mmCIF file of C-alpha atoms in Angstrom:
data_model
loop_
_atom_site.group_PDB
_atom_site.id
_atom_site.type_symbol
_atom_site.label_atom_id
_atom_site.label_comp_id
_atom_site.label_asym_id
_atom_site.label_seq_id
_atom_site.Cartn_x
_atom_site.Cartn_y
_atom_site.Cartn_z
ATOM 1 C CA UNK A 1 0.232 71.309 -3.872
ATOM 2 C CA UNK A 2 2.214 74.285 -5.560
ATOM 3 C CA UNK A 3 6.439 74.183 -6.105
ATOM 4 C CA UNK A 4 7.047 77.171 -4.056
ATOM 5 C CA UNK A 5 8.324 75.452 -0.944
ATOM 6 C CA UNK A 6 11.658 73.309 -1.691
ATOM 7 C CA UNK A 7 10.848 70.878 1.498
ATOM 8 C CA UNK A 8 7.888 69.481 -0.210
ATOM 9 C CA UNK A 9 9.322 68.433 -3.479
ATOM 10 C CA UNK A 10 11.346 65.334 -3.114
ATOM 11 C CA UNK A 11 13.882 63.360 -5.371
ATOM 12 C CA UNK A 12 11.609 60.773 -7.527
ATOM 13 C CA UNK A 13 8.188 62.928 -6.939
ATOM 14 C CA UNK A 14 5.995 62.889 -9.798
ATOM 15 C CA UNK A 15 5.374 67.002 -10.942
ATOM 16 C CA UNK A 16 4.087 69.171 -13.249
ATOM 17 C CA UNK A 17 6.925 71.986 -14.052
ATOM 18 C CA UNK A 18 7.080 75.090 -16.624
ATOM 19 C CA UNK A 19 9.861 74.966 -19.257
ATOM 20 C CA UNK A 20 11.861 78.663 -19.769
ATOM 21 C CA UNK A 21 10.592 78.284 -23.161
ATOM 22 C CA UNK A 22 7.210 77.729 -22.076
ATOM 23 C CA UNK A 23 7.128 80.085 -19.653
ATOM 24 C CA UNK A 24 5.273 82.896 -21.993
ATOM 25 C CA UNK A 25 2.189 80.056 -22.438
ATOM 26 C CA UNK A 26 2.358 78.234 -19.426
ATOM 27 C CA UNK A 27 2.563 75.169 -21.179
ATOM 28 C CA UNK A 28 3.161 72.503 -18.507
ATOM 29 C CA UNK A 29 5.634 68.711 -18.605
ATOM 30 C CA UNK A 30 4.993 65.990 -16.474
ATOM 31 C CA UNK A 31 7.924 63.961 -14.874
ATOM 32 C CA UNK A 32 9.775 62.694 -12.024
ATOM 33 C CA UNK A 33 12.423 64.985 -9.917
ATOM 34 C CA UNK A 34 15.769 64.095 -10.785
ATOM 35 C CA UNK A 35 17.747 66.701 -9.017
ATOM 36 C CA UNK A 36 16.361 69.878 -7.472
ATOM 37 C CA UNK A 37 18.354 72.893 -8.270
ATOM 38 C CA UNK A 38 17.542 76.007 -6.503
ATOM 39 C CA UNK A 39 19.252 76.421 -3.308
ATOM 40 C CA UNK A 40 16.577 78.725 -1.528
ATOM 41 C CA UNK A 41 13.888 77.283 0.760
ATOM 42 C CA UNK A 42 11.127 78.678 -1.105
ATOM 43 C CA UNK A 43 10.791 80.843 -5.018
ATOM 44 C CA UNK A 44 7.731 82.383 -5.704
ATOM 45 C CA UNK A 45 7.731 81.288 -9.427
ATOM 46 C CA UNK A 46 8.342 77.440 -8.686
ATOM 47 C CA UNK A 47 11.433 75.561 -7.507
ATOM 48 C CA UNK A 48 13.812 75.057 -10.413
ATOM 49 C CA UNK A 49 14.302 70.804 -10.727
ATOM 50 C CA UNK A 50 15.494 68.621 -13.754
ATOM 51 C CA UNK A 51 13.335 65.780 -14.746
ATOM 52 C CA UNK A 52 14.940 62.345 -15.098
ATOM 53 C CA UNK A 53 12.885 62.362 -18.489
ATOM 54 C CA UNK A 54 15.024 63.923 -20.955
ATOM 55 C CA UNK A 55 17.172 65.814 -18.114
ATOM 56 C CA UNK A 56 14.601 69.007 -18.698
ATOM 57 C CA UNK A 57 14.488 71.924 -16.338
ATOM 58 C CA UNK A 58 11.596 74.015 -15.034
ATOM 59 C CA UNK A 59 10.228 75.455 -12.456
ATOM 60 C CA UNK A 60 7.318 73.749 -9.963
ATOM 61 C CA UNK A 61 4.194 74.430 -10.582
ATOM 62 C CA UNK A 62 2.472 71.564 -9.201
ATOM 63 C CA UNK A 63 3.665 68.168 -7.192
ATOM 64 C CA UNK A 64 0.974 65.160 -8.271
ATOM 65 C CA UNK A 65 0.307 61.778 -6.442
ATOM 66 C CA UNK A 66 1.413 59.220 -8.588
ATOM 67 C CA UNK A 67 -2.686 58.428 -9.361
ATOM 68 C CA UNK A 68 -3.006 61.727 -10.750
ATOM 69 C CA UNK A 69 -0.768 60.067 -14.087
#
């Protein structure tokens, strides 16, 4: 599933996300949600979240099941 739509990504949910620094090689980092920061109900680049690992911010670009580790 893609991080365009805020309603699907939830507090906790395992994702993939883009760093800003990362954003010219798509480099992706794995975490858990901590907060989710953009306010909209959907951003065609990704909804903007911090991970709880390292408090990093990105945008969505993927939500995993938990098996997918």
């Amino acid at each position: 599933m893609n991080g365009q739509r805020r309603a699907d990504i939830r507090i906790g949910a395992l994702v993939d996300i883009v760093l800003k620094k990362d954003q010219r090689t798509g480099r992706l980092t794995r975490g858990h949600v901590k907060r989710i920061l953009t306010g909209s109900a959907t951003h065609p680049h990704g909804i903007k979240v911090m991970l709880r690992e390292g408090d990093q911010v990105g945008r969505v670009q993927a939500i995993l099941e938990e098996s997918d580790e």
